[in-house]
Coordinates of C-alpha atoms in Angstrom, one line a residue:
X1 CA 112.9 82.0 134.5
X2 CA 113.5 83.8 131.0
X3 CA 113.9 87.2 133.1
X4 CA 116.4 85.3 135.2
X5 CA 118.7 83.9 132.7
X6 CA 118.8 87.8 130.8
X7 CA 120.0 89.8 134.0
X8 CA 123.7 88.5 133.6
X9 CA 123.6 89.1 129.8
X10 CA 122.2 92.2 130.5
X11 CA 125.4 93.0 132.8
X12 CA 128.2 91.5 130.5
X13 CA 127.0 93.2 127.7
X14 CA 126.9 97.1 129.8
X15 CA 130.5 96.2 131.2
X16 CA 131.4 95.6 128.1
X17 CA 130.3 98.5 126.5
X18 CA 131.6 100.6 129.3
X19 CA 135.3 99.4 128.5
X20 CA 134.5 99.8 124.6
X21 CA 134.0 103.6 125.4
X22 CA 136.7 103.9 127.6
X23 CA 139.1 102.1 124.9
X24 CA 138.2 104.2 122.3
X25 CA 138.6 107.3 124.4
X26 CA 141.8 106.3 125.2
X27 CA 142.7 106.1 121.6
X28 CA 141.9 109.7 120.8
X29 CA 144.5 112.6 120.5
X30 CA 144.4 114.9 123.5
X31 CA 143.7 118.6 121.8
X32 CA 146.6 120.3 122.2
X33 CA 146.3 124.0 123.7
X34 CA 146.8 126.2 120.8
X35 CA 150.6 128.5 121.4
X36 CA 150.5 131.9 120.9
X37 CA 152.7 134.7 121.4
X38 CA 151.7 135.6 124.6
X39 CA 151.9 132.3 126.1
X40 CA 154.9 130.9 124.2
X41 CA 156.7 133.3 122.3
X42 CA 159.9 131.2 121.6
X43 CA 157.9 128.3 120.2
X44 CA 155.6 130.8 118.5
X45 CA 158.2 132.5 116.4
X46 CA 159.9 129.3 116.2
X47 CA 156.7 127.8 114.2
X48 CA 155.7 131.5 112.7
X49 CA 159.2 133.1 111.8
X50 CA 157.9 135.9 109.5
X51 CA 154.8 136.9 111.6
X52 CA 155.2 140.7 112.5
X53 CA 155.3 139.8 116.2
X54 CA 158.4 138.2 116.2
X55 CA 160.2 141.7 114.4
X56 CA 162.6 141.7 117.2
X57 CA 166.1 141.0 118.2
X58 CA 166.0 138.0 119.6
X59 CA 163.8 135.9 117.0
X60 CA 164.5 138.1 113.3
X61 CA 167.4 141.4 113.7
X62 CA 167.2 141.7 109.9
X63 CA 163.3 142.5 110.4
X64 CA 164.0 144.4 113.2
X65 CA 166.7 146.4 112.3
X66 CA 165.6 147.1 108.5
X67 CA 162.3 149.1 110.3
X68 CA 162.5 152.3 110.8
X69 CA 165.6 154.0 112.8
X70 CA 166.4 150.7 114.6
X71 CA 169.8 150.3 112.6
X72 CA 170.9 154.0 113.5
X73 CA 169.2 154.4 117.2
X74 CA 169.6 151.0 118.5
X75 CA 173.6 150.7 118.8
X76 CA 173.0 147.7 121.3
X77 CA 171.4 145.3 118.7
X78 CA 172.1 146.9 115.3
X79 CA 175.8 147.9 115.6
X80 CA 176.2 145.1 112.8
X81 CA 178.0 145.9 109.4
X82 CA 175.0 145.0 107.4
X83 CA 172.8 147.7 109.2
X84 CA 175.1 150.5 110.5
X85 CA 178.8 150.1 109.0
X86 CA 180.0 153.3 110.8
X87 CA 178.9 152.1 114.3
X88 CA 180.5 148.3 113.3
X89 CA 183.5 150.2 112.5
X90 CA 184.3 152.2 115.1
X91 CA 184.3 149.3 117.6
X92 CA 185.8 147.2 114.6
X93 CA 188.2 149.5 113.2
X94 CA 191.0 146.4 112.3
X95 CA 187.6 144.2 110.4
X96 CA 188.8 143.9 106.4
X97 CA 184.8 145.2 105.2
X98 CA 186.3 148.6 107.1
X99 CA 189.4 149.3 105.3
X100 CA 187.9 151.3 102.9
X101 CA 190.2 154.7 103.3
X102 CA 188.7 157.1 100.7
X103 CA 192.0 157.5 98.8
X104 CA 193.7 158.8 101.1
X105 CA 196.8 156.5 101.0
X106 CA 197.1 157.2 96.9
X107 CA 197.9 159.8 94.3
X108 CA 196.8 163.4 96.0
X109 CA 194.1 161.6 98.1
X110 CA 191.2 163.4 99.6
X111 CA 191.2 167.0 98.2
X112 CA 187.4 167.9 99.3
X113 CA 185.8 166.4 102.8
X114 CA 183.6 169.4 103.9
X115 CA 184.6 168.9 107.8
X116 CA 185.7 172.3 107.8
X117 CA 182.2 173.9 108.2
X118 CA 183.6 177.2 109.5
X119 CA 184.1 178.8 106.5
X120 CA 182.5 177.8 102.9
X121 CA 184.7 175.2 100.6
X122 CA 187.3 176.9 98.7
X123 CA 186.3 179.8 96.2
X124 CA 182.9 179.0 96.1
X125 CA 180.6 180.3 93.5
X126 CA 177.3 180.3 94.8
X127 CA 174.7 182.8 92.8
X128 CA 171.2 181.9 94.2
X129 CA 172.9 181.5 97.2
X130 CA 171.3 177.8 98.1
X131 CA 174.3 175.6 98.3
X132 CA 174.6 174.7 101.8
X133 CA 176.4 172.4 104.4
X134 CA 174.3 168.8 104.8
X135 CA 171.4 170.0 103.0
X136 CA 169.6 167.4 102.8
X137 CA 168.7 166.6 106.3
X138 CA 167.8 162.3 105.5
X139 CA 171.0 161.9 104.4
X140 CA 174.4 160.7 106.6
X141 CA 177.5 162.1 105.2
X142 CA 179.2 159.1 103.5
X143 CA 182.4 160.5 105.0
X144 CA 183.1 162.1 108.3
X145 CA 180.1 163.8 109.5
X146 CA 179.3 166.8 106.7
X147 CA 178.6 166.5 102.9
X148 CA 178.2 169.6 100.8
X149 CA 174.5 170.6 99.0
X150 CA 172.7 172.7 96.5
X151 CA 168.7 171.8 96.4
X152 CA 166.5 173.6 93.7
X153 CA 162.7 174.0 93.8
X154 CA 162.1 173.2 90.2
X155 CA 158.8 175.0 90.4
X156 CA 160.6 178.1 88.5
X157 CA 162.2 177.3 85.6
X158 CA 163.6 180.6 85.1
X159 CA 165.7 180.7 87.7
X160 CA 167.0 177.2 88.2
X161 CA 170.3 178.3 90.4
X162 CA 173.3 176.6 90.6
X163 CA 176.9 176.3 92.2
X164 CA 180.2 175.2 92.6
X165 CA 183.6 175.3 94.1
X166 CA 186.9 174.9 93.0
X167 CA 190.0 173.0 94.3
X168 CA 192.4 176.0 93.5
X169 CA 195.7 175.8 95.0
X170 CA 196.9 179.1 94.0
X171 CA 194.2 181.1 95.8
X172 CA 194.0 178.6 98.5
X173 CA 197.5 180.8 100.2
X174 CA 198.4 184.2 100.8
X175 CA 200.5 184.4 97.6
X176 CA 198.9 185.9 94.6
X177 CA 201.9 185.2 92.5
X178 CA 202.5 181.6 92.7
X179 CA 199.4 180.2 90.0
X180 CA 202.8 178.7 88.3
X181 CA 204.1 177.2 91.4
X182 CA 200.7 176.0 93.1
X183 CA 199.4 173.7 91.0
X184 CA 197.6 170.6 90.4
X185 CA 200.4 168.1 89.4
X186 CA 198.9 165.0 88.5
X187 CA 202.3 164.1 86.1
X188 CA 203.4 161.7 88.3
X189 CA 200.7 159.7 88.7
X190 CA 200.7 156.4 86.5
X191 CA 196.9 156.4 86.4
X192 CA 195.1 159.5 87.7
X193 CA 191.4 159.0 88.9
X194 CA 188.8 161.6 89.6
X195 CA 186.4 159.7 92.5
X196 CA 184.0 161.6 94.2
X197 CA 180.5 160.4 95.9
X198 CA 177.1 161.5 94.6
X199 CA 173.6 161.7 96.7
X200 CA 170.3 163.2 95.1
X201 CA 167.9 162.2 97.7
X202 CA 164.5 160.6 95.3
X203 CA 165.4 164.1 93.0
X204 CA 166.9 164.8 89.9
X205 CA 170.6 165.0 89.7
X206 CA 173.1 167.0 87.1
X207 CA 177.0 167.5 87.9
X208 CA 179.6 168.4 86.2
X209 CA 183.6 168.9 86.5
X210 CA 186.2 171.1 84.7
X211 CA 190.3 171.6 85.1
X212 CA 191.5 175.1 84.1
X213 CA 195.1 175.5 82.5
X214 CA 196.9 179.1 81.9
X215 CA 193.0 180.8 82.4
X216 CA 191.4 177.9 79.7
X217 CA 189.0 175.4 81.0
X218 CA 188.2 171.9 80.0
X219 CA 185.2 170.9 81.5
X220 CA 183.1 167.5 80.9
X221 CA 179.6 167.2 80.3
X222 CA 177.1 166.2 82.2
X223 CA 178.4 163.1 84.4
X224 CA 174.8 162.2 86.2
X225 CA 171.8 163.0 84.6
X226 CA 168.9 160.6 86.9
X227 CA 169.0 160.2 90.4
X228 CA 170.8 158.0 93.0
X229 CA 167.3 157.0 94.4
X230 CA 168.8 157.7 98.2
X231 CA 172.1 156.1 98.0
X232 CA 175.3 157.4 98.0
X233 CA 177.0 156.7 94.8
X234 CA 180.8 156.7 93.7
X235 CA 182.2 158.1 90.3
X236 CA 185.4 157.2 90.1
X237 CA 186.7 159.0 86.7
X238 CA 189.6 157.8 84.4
X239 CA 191.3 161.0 83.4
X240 CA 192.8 159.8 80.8
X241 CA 190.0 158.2 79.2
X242 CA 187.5 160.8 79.5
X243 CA 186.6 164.1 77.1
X244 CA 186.4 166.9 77.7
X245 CA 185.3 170.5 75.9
X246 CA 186.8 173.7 75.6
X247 CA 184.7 176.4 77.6
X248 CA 181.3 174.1 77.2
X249 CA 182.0 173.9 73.8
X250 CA 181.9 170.8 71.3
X251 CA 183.9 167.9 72.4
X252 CA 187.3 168.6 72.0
X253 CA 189.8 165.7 73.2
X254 CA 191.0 163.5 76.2
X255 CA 192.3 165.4 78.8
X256 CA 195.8 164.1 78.8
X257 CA 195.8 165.1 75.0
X258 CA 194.9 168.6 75.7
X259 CA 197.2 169.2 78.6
X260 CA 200.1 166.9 78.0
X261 CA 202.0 167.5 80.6
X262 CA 198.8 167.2 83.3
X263 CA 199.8 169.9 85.2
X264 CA 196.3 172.1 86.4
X265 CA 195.5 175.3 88.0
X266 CA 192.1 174.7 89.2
X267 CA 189.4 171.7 89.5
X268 CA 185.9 172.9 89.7
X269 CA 182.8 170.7 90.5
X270 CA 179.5 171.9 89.5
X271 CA 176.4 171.6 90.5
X272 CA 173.8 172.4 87.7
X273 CA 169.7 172.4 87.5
X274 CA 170.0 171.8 83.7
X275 CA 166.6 172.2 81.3
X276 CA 166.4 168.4 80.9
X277 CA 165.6 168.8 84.6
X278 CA 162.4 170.7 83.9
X279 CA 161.6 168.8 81.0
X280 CA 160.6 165.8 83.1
X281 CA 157.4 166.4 84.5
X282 CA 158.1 163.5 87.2
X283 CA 160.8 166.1 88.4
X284 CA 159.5 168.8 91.0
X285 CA 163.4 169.1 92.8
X286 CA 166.8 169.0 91.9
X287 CA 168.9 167.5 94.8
X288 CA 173.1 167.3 95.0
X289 CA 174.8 166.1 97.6
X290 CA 178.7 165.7 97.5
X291 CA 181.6 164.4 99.9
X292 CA 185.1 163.0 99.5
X293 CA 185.9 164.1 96.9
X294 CA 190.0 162.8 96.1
X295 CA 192.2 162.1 93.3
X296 CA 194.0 158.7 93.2
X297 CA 196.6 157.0 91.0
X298 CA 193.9 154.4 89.7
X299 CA 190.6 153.7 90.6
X300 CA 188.5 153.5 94.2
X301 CA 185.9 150.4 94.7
X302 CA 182.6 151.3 95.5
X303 CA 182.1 151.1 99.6
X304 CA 181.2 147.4 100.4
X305 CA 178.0 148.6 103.1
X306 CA 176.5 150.8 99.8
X307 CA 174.1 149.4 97.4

């Protein structure tokens, strides 16, 4: 009778169980599948935004076009300011960060470009014979397509070589009789500016300039003497606020004191491997690079797209 009376307890209670398990199973979180690039790369990058994966156009184009050569080769995806200005420009010629115009527009404007590689840049002086077209083979020209170089191993401190080239209207002609008449006139300018751009690669770096009058130069002292780390850097020089010496002697006086009326034969640049160079053991080259080189009444900005 006893066994009787327990069967339907017996079969309550294992239903009831049976629903308890299934209620509590319903309860549970279904494991989601785990999303991975390959199954799901939108949601992927969308969860994961700096993983290396997602280093492409679509999800990150600063990743992607900061690596490597992506901002020069790929024109399709990096033709953006921020990562090739000169490609941006081009197709955006009329965009205000491209309206930079090296000068051109003020004073005497660009006096030195180097895009006449056929013959060397005006009376050069070159006497180790190393100053060269786009040296430097890393580095993009700044302006146009061509920059001018002189690169030094530093191994030999006894012959450090060096170079430069003058602006020199006078022998620029076929005239040899006209160094009164072809000159540098910078007397009408309100505010005469020296602006040139500067690249040393990771070297060392040493330039100088100098303005001759009736056979006498004036030249300044050493306007860089570290490195532009890879950039291209602008000097933009106020001549009137600048000294300069008398044939690399001691300081003498501001150039507008020393030749009043501003009037110049010649403007020589040089590039020099000076012995502070050599002193540096962290220094085993000396690098120069030079382009656009103008002369403006008042002062250029730094490009926008240059750091």
């Amino acid at each position: 009778m006893m066994q009787r009376l327990f069967k339907p307890f017996q079969l309550i209670f294992a239903l009831g169980a049976i629903m308890l398990l299934a209620s509590c199973g319903e309860d549970e979180p279904k494991k989601e599948e785990e999303i991975t690039f390959e199954t799901n790369p939108d949601a992927f990058c969308a969860a994961n935004p700096f993983d290396g994966q997602c280093c492409l156009p679509k999800y990150d184009v600063d990743c992607y076009c900061s690596e490597g050569t992506n901002a020069t080769d790929d024109t399709e995806n990096c033709c953006l300011f921020n990562y090739n200005p000169t490609c941006f420009c081009e197709a955006n010629p009329e965009d205000a960060q491209c309206s930079q115009n090296f000068g051109v527009d003020s004073g005497l404007g660009v006096i030195f470009d180097f895009e006449n590689t056929a013959e060397p840049p005006a009376d050069l002086f070159d006497p180790a014979q190393l100053a060269q077209y786009d040296g430097d083979g890393s580095i993009t020209a700044i302006e146009g397509n061509h920059y001018y170089s002189l690169a030094v191993d530093l191994s030999d401190p006894d012959n450090p070589g060096w170079s430069d080239f003058k602006y020199w209207p006078s022998k620029m002609d076929d005239n040899p009789d006209n160094d009164g008449e072809a000159q540098i006139d910078l007397s009408g300018l309100a505010n005469p500016h020296l602006n040139f751009w500067v690249n040393s690669g990771q070297d060392s770096l040493a330039i100088t300039v100098a303005f001759r009058v009736n056979d006498q130069d004036y030249d300044k002292d050493y306007l860089f003497k570290a490195g532009t780390a890879g950039e291209w850097k602008l000097f933009s020089m106020d001549l009137s606020d600048v000294t300069f010496r008398t044939n690399y002697g001691d300081p003498t006086g501001k150039i507008n004191e020393l030749v009043p009326e501003m009037k110049f034969q010649m403007l020589k640049v040089v590039f020099r491997s000076a012995t502070w160079v050599f002193a540096d053991p962290d220094n085993t080259r000396y690098n120069a690079n030079i382009d656009a080189i103008s002369i403006t009444d008042g002062p250029i900005e730094q490009l926008p797209w240059v750091k």
